[in-house]
PDB file of C-alpha atoms in Angstrom:
ATOM      1  CA  MET C   1      20.588 -18.206  -1.928  1.00 61.00           C
ATOM      2  CA  ALA C   2      19.228 -18.372   2.165  1.00 76.00           C
ATOM      3  CA  LEU C   3      17.329 -14.919   2.656  1.00 90.00           C
ATOM      4  CA  ILE C   4      19.443 -14.520   6.680  1.00 94.00           C
ATOM      5  CA  ILE C   5      17.331 -12.330   9.186  1.00 95.00           C
ATOM      6  CA  GLU C   6      20.183 -10.557  10.953  1.00 96.00           C
ATOM      7  CA  LYS C   7      19.828  -8.421  14.035  1.00 97.00           C
ATOM      8  CA  ARG C   8      21.880  -5.831  13.181  1.00 98.00           C
ATOM      9  CA  PHE C   9      19.890  -4.662  10.136  1.00 98.00           C
ATOM     10  CA  MET C  10      17.011  -4.127  12.651  1.00 98.00           C
ATOM     11  CA  ILE C  11      19.356  -2.050  14.426  1.00 98.00           C
ATOM     12  CA  GLU C  12      19.295   0.393  11.691  1.00 98.00           C
ATOM     13  CA  ALA C  13      16.112   0.100  10.528  1.00 98.00           C
ATOM     14  CA  ILE C  14      15.802   2.164  14.426  1.00 98.00           C
ATOM     15  CA  ALA C  15      17.648   4.221  13.320  1.00 98.00           C
ATOM     16  CA  GLU C  16      15.465   5.792  10.691  1.00 98.00           C
ATOM     17  CA  ALA C  17      12.072   4.916  12.927  1.00 98.00           C
ATOM     18  CA  LYS C  18      14.713   7.729  15.917  1.00 98.00           C
ATOM     19  CA  LEU C  19      14.647  10.312  12.417  1.00 98.00           C
ATOM     20  CA  ALA C  20      10.925  10.105  11.857  1.00 98.00           C
ATOM     21  CA  LEU C  21      10.810  10.332  16.361  1.00 96.00           C
ATOM     22  CA  ALA C  22      12.867  14.084  15.564  1.00 96.00           C
ATOM     23  CA  ALA C  23      10.674  15.193  12.961  1.00 96.00           C
ATOM     24  CA  ASP C  24       7.772  14.881  15.087  1.00 96.00           C
ATOM     25  CA  GLU C  25       6.250  11.574  13.100  1.00 97.00           C
ATOM     26  CA  VAL C  26       5.385   8.551  14.243  1.00 97.00           C
ATOM     27  CA  PRO C  27       8.350   5.992  14.869  1.00 98.00           C
ATOM     28  CA  VAL C  28       9.069   3.924  12.435  1.00 98.00           C
ATOM     29  CA  GLY C  29      11.557   3.331  10.952  1.00 98.00           C
ATOM     30  CA  ALA C  30      12.927   0.197   7.436  1.00 98.00           C
ATOM     31  CA  VAL C  31      15.391  -0.859   5.804  1.00 98.00           C
ATOM     32  CA  VAL C  32      15.536  -3.586   2.928  1.00 98.00           C
ATOM     33  CA  VAL C  33      18.506  -5.857   2.756  1.00 98.00           C
ATOM     34  CA  MET C  34      19.677  -7.937  -0.556  1.00 97.00           C
ATOM     35  CA  GLY C  35      22.897  -9.838   0.568  1.00 94.00           C
ATOM     36  CA  SER C  36      24.965  -8.356   3.200  1.00 94.00           C
ATOM     37  CA  GLU C  37      24.522  -4.568   1.339  1.00 97.00           C
ATOM     38  CA  ILE C  38      21.873  -1.896   2.818  1.00 98.00           C
ATOM     39  CA  ILE C  39      20.674  -0.946  -0.379  1.00 98.00           C
ATOM     40  CA  ALA C  40      17.037   1.137   0.156  1.00 98.00           C
ATOM     41  CA  ARG C  41      15.821   3.461   4.216  1.00 98.00           C
ATOM     42  CA  ALA C  42      13.350   5.257   5.262  1.00 98.00           C
ATOM     43  CA  HIS C  43      11.482   6.605   7.911  1.00 98.00           C
ATOM     44  CA  ASN C  44       7.494   6.892   7.478  1.00 98.00           C
ATOM     45  CA  THR C  45       6.896  11.095   7.279  1.00 98.00           C
ATOM     46  CA  VAL C  46       3.029  10.983   6.931  1.00 97.00           C
ATOM     47  CA  GLU C  47       2.956  13.863   9.095  1.00 95.00           C
ATOM     48  CA  VAL C  48       5.293  15.747   6.365  1.00 96.00           C
ATOM     49  CA  SER C  49       3.649  14.829   3.495  1.00 96.00           C
ATOM     50  CA  ARG C  50       0.618  14.839   4.711  1.00 96.00           C
ATOM     51  CA  ASP C  51       0.125  11.766   2.833  1.00 96.00           C
ATOM     52  CA  GLY C  52      -1.140   8.330   3.698  1.00 96.00           C
ATOM     53  CA  THR C  53       0.516   6.652   2.000  1.00 97.00           C
ATOM     54  CA  LEU C  54       3.625   7.270   2.902  1.00 97.00           C
ATOM     55  CA  HIS C  55       5.488   4.834   5.834  1.00 98.00           C
ATOM     56  CA  ALA C  56       8.531   3.010   6.278  1.00 98.00           C
ATOM     57  CA  GLU C  57       7.741   0.219   4.480  1.00 98.00           C
ATOM     58  CA  LEU C  58       5.708   1.213   1.612  1.00 98.00           C
ATOM     59  CA  ARG C  59       8.366   4.308   0.880  1.00 98.00           C
ATOM     60  CA  ALA C  60      12.172   1.753   1.284  1.00 98.00           C
ATOM     61  CA  LEU C  61      10.146  -0.624  -0.851  1.00 98.00           C
ATOM     62  CA  GLN C  62       9.786   2.030  -2.753  1.00 98.00           C
ATOM     63  CA  PHE C  63      13.188   2.930  -2.947  1.00 98.00           C
ATOM     64  CA  ALA C  64      15.029  -1.723  -2.553  1.00 98.00           C
ATOM     65  CA  ALA C  65      12.759  -1.325  -6.127  1.00 98.00           C
ATOM     66  CA  LYS C  66      14.748   1.636  -8.025  1.00 97.00           C
ATOM     67  CA  ALA C  67      17.503   0.657  -6.456  1.00 98.00           C
ATOM     68  CA  VAL C  68      17.837  -3.265  -7.842  1.00 97.00           C
ATOM     69  CA  GLY C  69      15.690  -1.629 -11.243  1.00 97.00           C
ATOM     70  CA  ASN C  70      12.950  -4.438 -10.807  1.00 97.00           C
ATOM     71  CA  ARG C  71       9.027  -4.428  -8.746  1.00 96.00           C
ATOM     72  CA  ARG C  72      10.172  -7.978  -8.202  1.00 97.00           C
ATOM     73  CA  LEU C  73      12.018  -7.993  -4.327  1.00 98.00           C
ATOM     74  CA  SER C  74      12.602 -12.074  -3.684  1.00 97.00           C
ATOM     75  CA  GLU C  75      16.233 -11.676  -2.827  1.00 97.00           C
ATOM     76  CA  CYS C  76      15.899  -8.949  -0.710  1.00 98.00           C
ATOM     77  CA  ILE C  77      14.475  -8.351   3.309  1.00 98.00           C
ATOM     78  CA  LEU C  78      12.679  -6.101   4.622  1.00 98.00           C
ATOM     79  CA  TYR C  79      13.515  -4.706   8.427  1.00 98.00           C
ATOM     80  CA  VAL C  80      11.217  -2.870  10.415  1.00 98.00           C
ATOM     81  CA  THR C  81      10.373  -1.420  13.741  1.00 98.00           C
ATOM     82  CA  LEU C  82       6.475  -2.197  13.576  1.00 98.00           C
ATOM     83  CA  GLU C  83       4.361  -4.878  11.978  1.00 98.00           C
ATOM     84  CA  PRO C  84       2.998  -3.941   8.803  1.00 98.00           C
ATOM     85  CA  CYS C  85      -0.165  -2.469   8.639  1.00 98.00           C
ATOM     86  CA  ALA C  86      -3.052  -4.275   5.475  1.00 98.00           C
ATOM     87  CA  MET C  87      -1.063  -1.081   3.008  1.00 98.00           C
ATOM     88  CA  CYS C  88       1.686  -2.097   4.545  1.00 98.00           C
ATOM     89  CA  ALA C  89       2.095  -6.283   4.038  1.00 98.00           C
ATOM     90  CA  GLY C  90       0.228  -6.865   0.936  1.00 98.00           C
ATOM     91  CA  ALA C  91       2.998  -4.535  -1.055  1.00 98.00           C
ATOM     92  CA  CYS C  92       5.208  -6.789   0.641  1.00 98.00           C
ATOM     93  CA  VAL C  93       3.187  -9.546  -1.038  1.00 98.00           C
ATOM     94  CA  ASN C  94       3.256  -7.442  -4.598  1.00 97.00           C
ATOM     95  CA  ALA C  95       6.886  -7.143  -4.275  1.00 97.00           C
ATOM     96  CA  ARG C  96       7.310 -10.982  -4.009  1.00 97.00           C
ATOM     97  CA  ILE C  97      10.077  -9.678  -1.245  1.00 98.00           C
ATOM     98  CA  GLY C  98      11.779 -12.807   0.446  1.00 98.00           C
ATOM     99  CA  ALA C  99      11.680 -12.354   4.354  1.00 98.00           C
ATOM    100  CA  LEU C 100       9.581  -9.956   6.341  1.00 98.00           C
ATOM    101  CA  ALA C 101      11.621  -9.272   9.704  1.00 98.00           C
ATOM    102  CA  PHE C 102      10.065  -6.571  12.046  1.00 98.00           C
ATOM    103  CA  GLY C 103      10.238  -5.732  16.008  1.00 98.00           C
ATOM    104  CA  ALA C 104       7.150  -4.411  17.186  1.00 98.00           C
ATOM    105  CA  TYR C 105       4.154  -6.095  17.353  1.00 98.00           C
ATOM    106  CA  ASP C 106       0.662  -4.357  16.412  1.00 97.00           C
ATOM    107  CA  ALA C 107      -1.751  -5.073  17.566  1.00 95.00           C
ATOM    108  CA  VAL C 108      -4.488  -2.852  16.633  1.00 93.00           C
ATOM    109  CA  ALA C 109      -3.564  -2.997  12.432  1.00 95.00           C
ATOM    110  CA  GLY C 110      -0.459  -4.993  12.912  1.00 97.00           C
ATOM    111  CA  ALA C 111      -1.464  -7.291   9.162  1.00 98.00           C
ATOM    112  CA  CYS C 112       0.739 -10.352   9.628  1.00 98.00           C
ATOM    113  CA  GLY C 113      -0.762 -12.208  11.995  1.00 97.00           C
ATOM    114  CA  SER C 114      -2.184 -10.186  15.363  1.00 97.00           C
ATOM    115  CA  VAL C 115      -4.895  -8.357  13.170  1.00 97.00           C
ATOM    116  CA  VAL C 116      -5.170  -9.958   9.773  1.00 97.00           C
ATOM    117  CA  SER C 117      -2.650 -12.311   8.160  1.00 97.00           C
ATOM    118  CA  LEU C 118      -1.766 -11.335   4.383  1.00 98.00           C
ATOM    119  CA  THR C 119       1.598 -12.823   4.708  1.00 97.00           C
ATOM    120  CA  ASP C 120       0.750 -16.298   5.001  1.00 96.00           C
ATOM    121  CA  GLY C 121      -0.174 -17.441   1.725  1.00 95.00           C
ATOM    122  CA  VAL C 122      -3.875 -15.939   0.884  1.00 95.00           C
ATOM    123  CA  LEU C 123      -3.051 -13.919  -1.313  1.00 94.00           C
ATOM    124  CA  GLY C 124      -2.493 -15.440  -4.568  1.00 91.00           C
ATOM    125  CA  ASN C 125      -0.384 -18.146  -2.293  1.00 93.00           C
ATOM    126  CA  VAL C 126       2.439 -15.954  -2.019  1.00 96.00           C
ATOM    127  CA  VAL C 127       4.097 -17.017   1.155  1.00 97.00           C
ATOM    128  CA  VAL C 128       6.412 -14.127   2.762  1.00 97.00           C
ATOM    129  CA  PRO C 129       8.659 -16.065   4.878  1.00 97.00           C
ATOM    130  CA  THR C 130       8.236 -13.320   8.531  1.00 97.00           C
ATOM    131  CA  ILE C 131       9.716 -13.087  11.544  1.00 97.00           C
ATOM    132  CA  GLY C 132       8.687 -11.023  14.467  1.00 98.00           C
ATOM    133  CA  GLY C 133       9.464  -9.121  18.214  1.00 98.00           C
ATOM    134  CA  ILE C 134      13.445  -8.718  17.033  1.00 98.00           C
ATOM    135  CA  TYR C 135      14.397  -5.869  18.905  1.00 98.00           C
ATOM    136  CA  GLY C 136      10.424  -4.814  19.671  1.00 98.00           C
ATOM    137  CA  GLU C 137      10.632  -3.581  23.131  1.00 98.00           C
ATOM    138  CA  GLN C 138      12.845  -1.004  22.256  1.00 98.00           C
ATOM    139  CA  CYS C 139      10.991  -0.709  19.123  1.00 98.00           C
ATOM    140  CA  GLY C 140       7.964  -0.311  20.815  1.00 98.00           C
ATOM    141  CA  LYS C 141       9.881   1.924  23.694  1.00 97.00           C
ATOM    142  CA  LEU C 142       9.570   4.005  21.321  1.00 97.00           C
ATOM    143  CA  LEU C 143       6.622   4.729  19.298  1.00 97.00           C
ATOM    144  CA  THR C 144       5.447   5.036  23.285  1.00 95.00           C
ATOM    145  CA  SER C 145       7.068   7.832  23.970  1.00 92.00           C
ATOM    146  CA  TYR C 146       6.149   9.572  20.845  1.00 94.00           C
ATOM    147  CA  PHE C 147       2.118   8.944  21.563  1.00 92.00           C
ATOM    148  CA  LYS C 148       3.076  10.062  25.509  1.00 89.00           C
ATOM    149  CA  GLU C 149       4.678  13.246  24.494  1.00 83.00           C
ATOM    150  CA  LYS C 150       0.787  13.248  22.012  1.00 82.00           C
ATOM    151  CA  ARG C 151      -0.583  13.336  24.412  1.00 79.00           C
ATOM    152  CA  ARG C 152       0.917  16.353  27.031  1.00 71.00           C
TER     153      ARG C 152
ATOM    154  CA  MET O   1     -22.302  14.868   4.059  1.00 61.00           C
ATOM    155  CA  ALA O   2     -23.763  12.050   2.081  1.00 76.00           C
ATOM    156  CA  LEU O   3     -21.612  10.329  -0.505  1.00 90.00           C
ATOM    157  CA  ILE O   4     -22.919   9.097  -4.208  1.00 94.00           C
ATOM    158  CA  ILE O   5     -22.259   6.506  -5.862  1.00 95.00           C
ATOM    159  CA  GLU O   6     -21.641   8.299  -9.710  1.00 97.00           C
ATOM    160  CA  LYS O   7     -22.105   5.524 -12.159  1.00 97.00           C
ATOM    161  CA  ARG O   8     -20.274   8.422 -14.672  1.00 98.00           C
ATOM    162  CA  PHE O   9     -17.648   8.387 -12.382  1.00 98.00           C
ATOM    163  CA  MET O  10     -16.580   4.961 -13.405  1.00 98.00           C
ATOM    164  CA  ILE O  11     -16.685   5.657 -17.169  1.00 98.00           C
ATOM    165  CA  GLU O  12     -13.623   7.900 -16.254  1.00 98.00           C
ATOM    166  CA  ALA O  13     -12.010   5.180 -14.111  1.00 98.00           C
ATOM    167  CA  ILE O  14     -12.189   3.476 -17.018  1.00 98.00           C
ATOM    168  CA  ALA O  15     -10.642   5.780 -19.411  1.00 98.00           C
ATOM    169  CA  GLU O  16      -7.510   6.119 -17.126  1.00 98.00           C
ATOM    170  CA  ALA O  17      -7.631   1.835 -17.770  1.00 98.00           C
ATOM    171  CA  LYS O  18      -7.733   1.943 -21.236  1.00 98.00           C
ATOM    172  CA  LEU O  19      -4.371   4.163 -20.884  1.00 98.00           C
ATOM    173  CA  ALA O  20      -2.662   1.532 -19.233  1.00 98.00           C
ATOM    174  CA  LEU O  21      -3.010  -0.788 -21.742  1.00 96.00           C
ATOM    175  CA  ALA O  22      -1.802   1.594 -24.506  1.00 96.00           C
ATOM    176  CA  ALA O  23       1.279   1.804 -22.241  1.00 96.00           C
ATOM    177  CA  ASP O  24       0.909  -2.253 -22.335  1.00 96.00           C
ATOM    178  CA  GLU O  25       0.590  -2.432 -18.167  1.00 97.00           C
ATOM    179  CA  VAL O  26      -2.541  -4.325 -16.631  1.00 97.00           C
ATOM    180  CA  PRO O  27      -5.560  -2.009 -17.479  1.00 98.00           C
ATOM    181  CA  VAL O  28      -6.534  -0.460 -14.046  1.00 98.00           C
ATOM    182  CA  GLY O  29      -7.488   3.100 -13.540  1.00 98.00           C
ATOM    183  CA  ALA O  30      -9.127   4.903 -10.299  1.00 98.00           C
ATOM    184  CA  VAL O  31     -10.153   8.321 -10.030  1.00 98.00           C
ATOM    185  CA  VAL O  32     -10.624  10.510  -6.308  1.00 98.00           C
ATOM    186  CA  VAL O  33     -14.433  12.472  -6.245  1.00 98.00           C
ATOM    187  CA  MET O  34     -14.312  14.808  -4.365  1.00 97.00           C
ATOM    188  CA  GLY O  35     -17.860  16.136  -4.005  1.00 94.00           C
ATOM    189  CA  SER O  36     -18.884  16.597  -8.164  1.00 94.00           C
ATOM    190  CA  GLU O  37     -15.280  17.247  -9.001  1.00 97.00           C
ATOM    191  CA  ILE O  38     -12.597  14.557 -10.246  1.00 98.00           C
ATOM    192  CA  ILE O  39      -9.218  16.310  -8.265  1.00 98.00           C
ATOM    193  CA  ALA O  40      -6.954  12.474  -8.471  1.00 98.00           C
ATOM    194  CA  ARG O  41      -6.912  10.621 -11.616  1.00 98.00           C
ATOM    195  CA  ALA O  42      -4.260   7.819 -12.205  1.00 98.00           C
ATOM    196  CA  HIS O  43      -3.488   4.925 -14.013  1.00 98.00           C
ATOM    197  CA  ASN O  44      -1.112   1.057 -12.794  1.00 98.00           C
ATOM    198  CA  THR O  45       2.253   2.472 -13.911  1.00 98.00           C
ATOM    199  CA  VAL O  46       3.806  -0.841 -11.918  1.00 97.00           C
ATOM    200  CA  GLU O  47       5.411  -2.144 -16.038  1.00 95.00           C
ATOM    201  CA  VAL O  48       7.486   0.855 -16.815  1.00 96.00           C
ATOM    202  CA  SER O  49       8.395   2.537 -13.300  1.00 96.00           C
ATOM    203  CA  ARG O  50       8.819  -1.181 -12.472  1.00 96.00           C
ATOM    204  CA  ASP O  51       7.970  -0.096  -9.138  1.00 96.00           C
ATOM    205  CA  GLY O  52       4.472  -2.443  -7.827  1.00 96.00           C
ATOM    206  CA  THR O  53       3.224   0.118  -5.495  1.00 97.00           C
ATOM    207  CA  LEU O  54       1.879   1.875  -8.429  1.00 97.00           C
ATOM    208  CA  HIS O  55      -0.520   0.901  -9.100  1.00 98.00           C
ATOM    209  CA  ALA O  56      -3.447   2.926 -10.456  1.00 98.00           C
ATOM    210  CA  GLU O  57      -5.175   3.746  -6.287  1.00 98.00           C
ATOM    211  CA  LEU O  58      -2.709   4.186  -4.165  1.00 98.00           C
ATOM    212  CA  ARG O  59      -1.051   6.877  -6.824  1.00 98.00           C
ATOM    213  CA  ALA O  60      -4.363   8.314  -7.396  1.00 98.00           C
ATOM    214  CA  LEU O  61      -4.730   8.385  -3.563  1.00 98.00           C
ATOM    215  CA  GLN O  62      -1.349   9.932  -3.733  1.00 98.00           C
ATOM    216  CA  PHE O  63      -2.903  12.605  -5.888  1.00 98.00           C
ATOM    217  CA  ALA O  64      -5.859  12.842  -4.323  1.00 98.00           C
ATOM    218  CA  ALA O  65      -3.951  13.280  -1.176  1.00 98.00           C
ATOM    219  CA  LYS O  66      -1.622  15.970  -2.440  1.00 97.00           C
ATOM    220  CA  ALA O  67      -4.980  17.739  -3.918  1.00 98.00           C
ATOM    221  CA  VAL O  68      -6.295  18.673  -0.329  1.00 97.00           C
ATOM    222  CA  GLY O  69      -3.253  18.634   1.167  1.00 97.00           C
ATOM    223  CA  ASN O  70      -4.582  16.347   4.001  1.00 97.00           C
ATOM    224  CA  ARG O  71      -4.029  12.499   4.454  1.00 96.00           C
ATOM    225  CA  ARG O  72      -7.566  12.219   5.686  1.00 97.00           C
ATOM    226  CA  LEU O  73      -9.591  11.180   2.789  1.00 98.00           C
ATOM    227  CA  SER O  74     -12.854  10.697   4.215  1.00 97.00           C
ATOM    228  CA  GLU O  75     -15.700  13.127   1.786  1.00 97.00           C
ATOM    229  CA  CYS O  76     -13.819  11.973  -1.281  1.00 98.00           C
ATOM    230  CA  ILE O  77     -14.866   8.269  -3.000  1.00 98.00           C
ATOM    231  CA  LEU O  78     -12.371   6.063  -4.608  1.00 98.00           C
ATOM    232  CA  TYR O  79     -13.237   4.835  -8.232  1.00 98.00           C
ATOM    233  CA  VAL O  80     -11.693   2.436 -10.011  1.00 98.00           C
ATOM    234  CA  THR O  81     -12.496  -0.850 -12.574  1.00 98.00           C
ATOM    235  CA  LEU O  82     -11.151  -3.941 -10.434  1.00 98.00           C
ATOM    236  CA  GLU O  83     -11.506  -5.044  -7.202  1.00 98.00           C
ATOM    237  CA  PRO O  84      -8.080  -3.617  -4.958  1.00 98.00           C
ATOM    238  CA  CYS O  85      -5.610  -5.322  -4.089  1.00 98.00           C
ATOM    239  CA  ALA O  86      -4.564  -6.083   0.386  1.00 98.00           C
ATOM    240  CA  MET O  87      -2.387  -2.890   0.044  1.00 98.00           C
ATOM    241  CA  CYS O  88      -4.643  -0.486  -2.120  1.00 98.00           C
ATOM    242  CA  ALA O  89      -7.779  -1.794   0.389  1.00 98.00           C
ATOM    243  CA  GLY O  90      -4.844  -1.138   3.287  1.00 98.00           C
ATOM    244  CA  ALA O  91      -3.989   2.561   1.983  1.00 98.00           C
ATOM    245  CA  CYS O  92      -7.957   3.445   1.500  1.00 98.00           C
ATOM    246  CA  VAL O  93      -8.447   2.482   5.264  1.00 98.00           C
ATOM    247  CA  ASN O  94      -5.531   4.538   6.269  1.00 97.00           C
ATOM    248  CA  ALA O  95      -6.788   7.293   4.287  1.00 97.00           C
ATOM    249  CA  ARG O  96      -9.827   6.722   6.233  1.00 97.00           C
ATOM    250  CA  ILE O  97     -11.208   7.357   2.200  1.00 98.00           C
ATOM    251  CA  GLY O  98     -15.259   7.873   2.196  1.00 98.00           C
ATOM    252  CA  ALA O  99     -16.608   5.484   0.022  1.00 98.00           C
ATOM    253  CA  LEU O 100     -14.994   2.582  -2.040  1.00 98.00           C
ATOM    254  CA  ALA O 101     -16.180   1.823  -6.230  1.00 98.00           C
ATOM    255  CA  PHE O 102     -14.475  -0.737  -7.841  1.00 98.00           C
ATOM    256  CA  GLY O 103     -15.306  -2.379 -11.640  1.00 98.00           C
ATOM    257  CA  ALA O 104     -14.070  -6.209 -12.063  1.00 98.00           C
ATOM    258  CA  TYR O 105     -14.273  -8.226  -9.414  1.00 98.00           C
ATOM    259  CA  ASP O 106     -10.595 -10.149  -8.320  1.00 97.00           C
ATOM    260  CA  ALA O 107     -11.221 -14.146  -7.122  1.00 95.00           C
ATOM    261  CA  VAL O 108      -6.568 -14.291  -6.906  1.00 93.00           C
ATOM    262  CA  ALA O 109      -6.316 -10.970  -5.312  1.00 95.00           C
ATOM    263  CA  GLY O 110      -9.045  -9.276  -3.886  1.00 97.00           C
ATOM    264  CA  ALA O 111      -9.243  -7.553  -0.407  1.00 98.00           C
ATOM    265  CA  CYS O 112     -12.393  -5.675  -0.477  1.00 98.00           C
ATOM    266  CA  GLY O 113     -14.816  -9.636  -0.150  1.00 97.00           C
ATOM    267  CA  SER O 114     -12.493 -11.442  -2.562  1.00 97.00           C
ATOM    268  CA  VAL O 115      -9.864 -13.059  -0.871  1.00 97.00           C
ATOM    269  CA  VAL O 116      -9.726 -11.735   1.997  1.00 97.00           C
ATOM    270  CA  SER O 117     -12.317  -8.512   3.475  1.00 97.00           C
ATOM    271  CA  LEU O 118      -9.718  -5.656   4.533  1.00 98.00           C
ATOM    272  CA  THR O 119     -12.540  -2.723   4.280  1.00 97.00           C
ATOM    273  CA  ASP O 120     -15.310  -4.255   6.506  1.00 96.00           C
ATOM    274  CA  GLY O 121     -13.919  -3.094  10.605  1.00 96.00           C
ATOM    275  CA  VAL O 122     -11.883  -5.259  10.726  1.00 95.00           C
ATOM    276  CA  LEU O 123      -8.675  -2.935  10.644  1.00 94.00           C
ATOM    277  CA  GLY O 124      -8.390  -1.334  14.212  1.00 91.00           C
ATOM    278  CA  ASN O 125     -13.329  -0.378  14.007  1.00 93.00           C
ATOM    279  CA  VAL O 126     -12.379   1.165   9.952  1.00 96.00           C
ATOM    280  CA  VAL O 127     -15.404   0.736   7.656  1.00 97.00           C
ATOM    281  CA  VAL O 128     -15.118   1.940   4.397  1.00 97.00           C
ATOM    282  CA  PRO O 129     -18.292   1.912   2.313  1.00 97.00           C
ATOM    283  CA  THR O 130     -17.894  -0.516  -0.594  1.00 97.00           C
ATOM    284  CA  ILE O 131     -19.268  -1.006  -3.894  1.00 97.00           C
ATOM    285  CA  GLY O 132     -18.734  -3.807  -6.328  1.00 98.00           C
ATOM    286  CA  GLY O 133     -19.175  -5.032  -9.975  1.00 98.00           C
ATOM    287  CA  ILE O 134     -20.072  -0.734 -11.704  1.00 98.00           C
ATOM    288  CA  TYR O 135     -19.248  -1.720 -15.281  1.00 98.00           C
ATOM    289  CA  GLY O 136     -17.824  -4.638 -14.497  1.00 98.00           C
ATOM    290  CA  GLU O 137     -17.808  -5.912 -17.131  1.00 98.00           C
ATOM    291  CA  GLN O 138     -16.464  -3.621 -19.490  1.00 98.00           C
ATOM    292  CA  CYS O 139     -13.691  -3.820 -16.878  1.00 98.00           C
ATOM    293  CA  GLY O 140     -12.880  -7.288 -16.501  1.00 98.00           C
ATOM    294  CA  LYS O 141     -13.213  -7.269 -20.646  1.00 97.00           C
ATOM    295  CA  LEU O 142      -9.894  -4.777 -21.058  1.00 97.00           C
ATOM    296  CA  LEU O 143      -7.912  -7.130 -18.348  1.00 97.00           C
ATOM    297  CA  THR O 144      -9.411 -10.413 -20.157  1.00 95.00           C
ATOM    298  CA  SER O 145      -8.436  -8.667 -23.138  1.00 92.00           C
ATOM    299  CA  TYR O 146      -4.592  -7.650 -21.834  1.00 94.00           C
ATOM    300  CA  PHE O 147      -3.722 -10.982 -20.846  1.00 92.00           C
ATOM    301  CA  LYS O 148      -4.851 -13.031 -23.652  1.00 89.00           C
ATOM    302  CA  GLU O 149      -2.270 -10.741 -26.104  1.00 83.00           C
ATOM    303  CA  LYS O 150       0.137 -11.468 -23.446  1.00 82.00           C
ATOM    304  CA  ARG O 151       0.070 -15.449 -24.226  1.00 78.00           C
ATOM    305  CA  ARG O 152       0.774 -15.319 -27.596  1.00 71.00           C
TER     306      ARG O 152
END
């Protein structure tokens, strides 16, 4: 089965990021898509949970594993508004996610090309087909507005 | 506060790994120590949960965050029987764990020096002081025995 990246799903990830923003969390959102259906959606809940592992991607991957009853998600695509960090890129590799689409690039902690590249086969020869920059400006603006507000 | 690695805590991580083995999981165990107290302990539950994110380290970090009510664990040490993968090494960096001690090295997926090195400051200049090989042979033998059994 070919996996086709569809930009419309990034809009759904952005909607999740906006929920994070409304909850005073760093605005990152993610959805996991199988076929043409969203099977999991999540946003960052690090602040409210006081748990640094609860990034949007990690939560979405956990919900997706529950939804399909399988730790392997090779028929799924993860859409996330920000380039995954090492933890989340590693989780994508562990889950053998079929493809990864992200919005804004992360020059500080991005682990899908920006700082390190974990999805290109370096880990156990697992390659996660990855595309960045989908609605990147819109995704990035959400983050900028959050951090601007914090600096006041 | 100086963080001192104490080998005795690796024995506790090994006890957790043995619980995983008894549950037919890849035998990896972890404990998080603050001061001289174990504040979290966990083993790998990937198979039973069918969730590829539920590695011993990630679960132990989550339990530790709950225990201290803080997403930053800079006064804690994580002891784990196997060199963390990228997901778990990334989680250590995100949590600003004070130090990391692991048992066996992982030549396939180890992200603390073996395949990639994520704990040495490459991610946002965060350095996690790390030591490997503590009771490494014992930790490795548990893994070998598990995979031998699977191959029968």
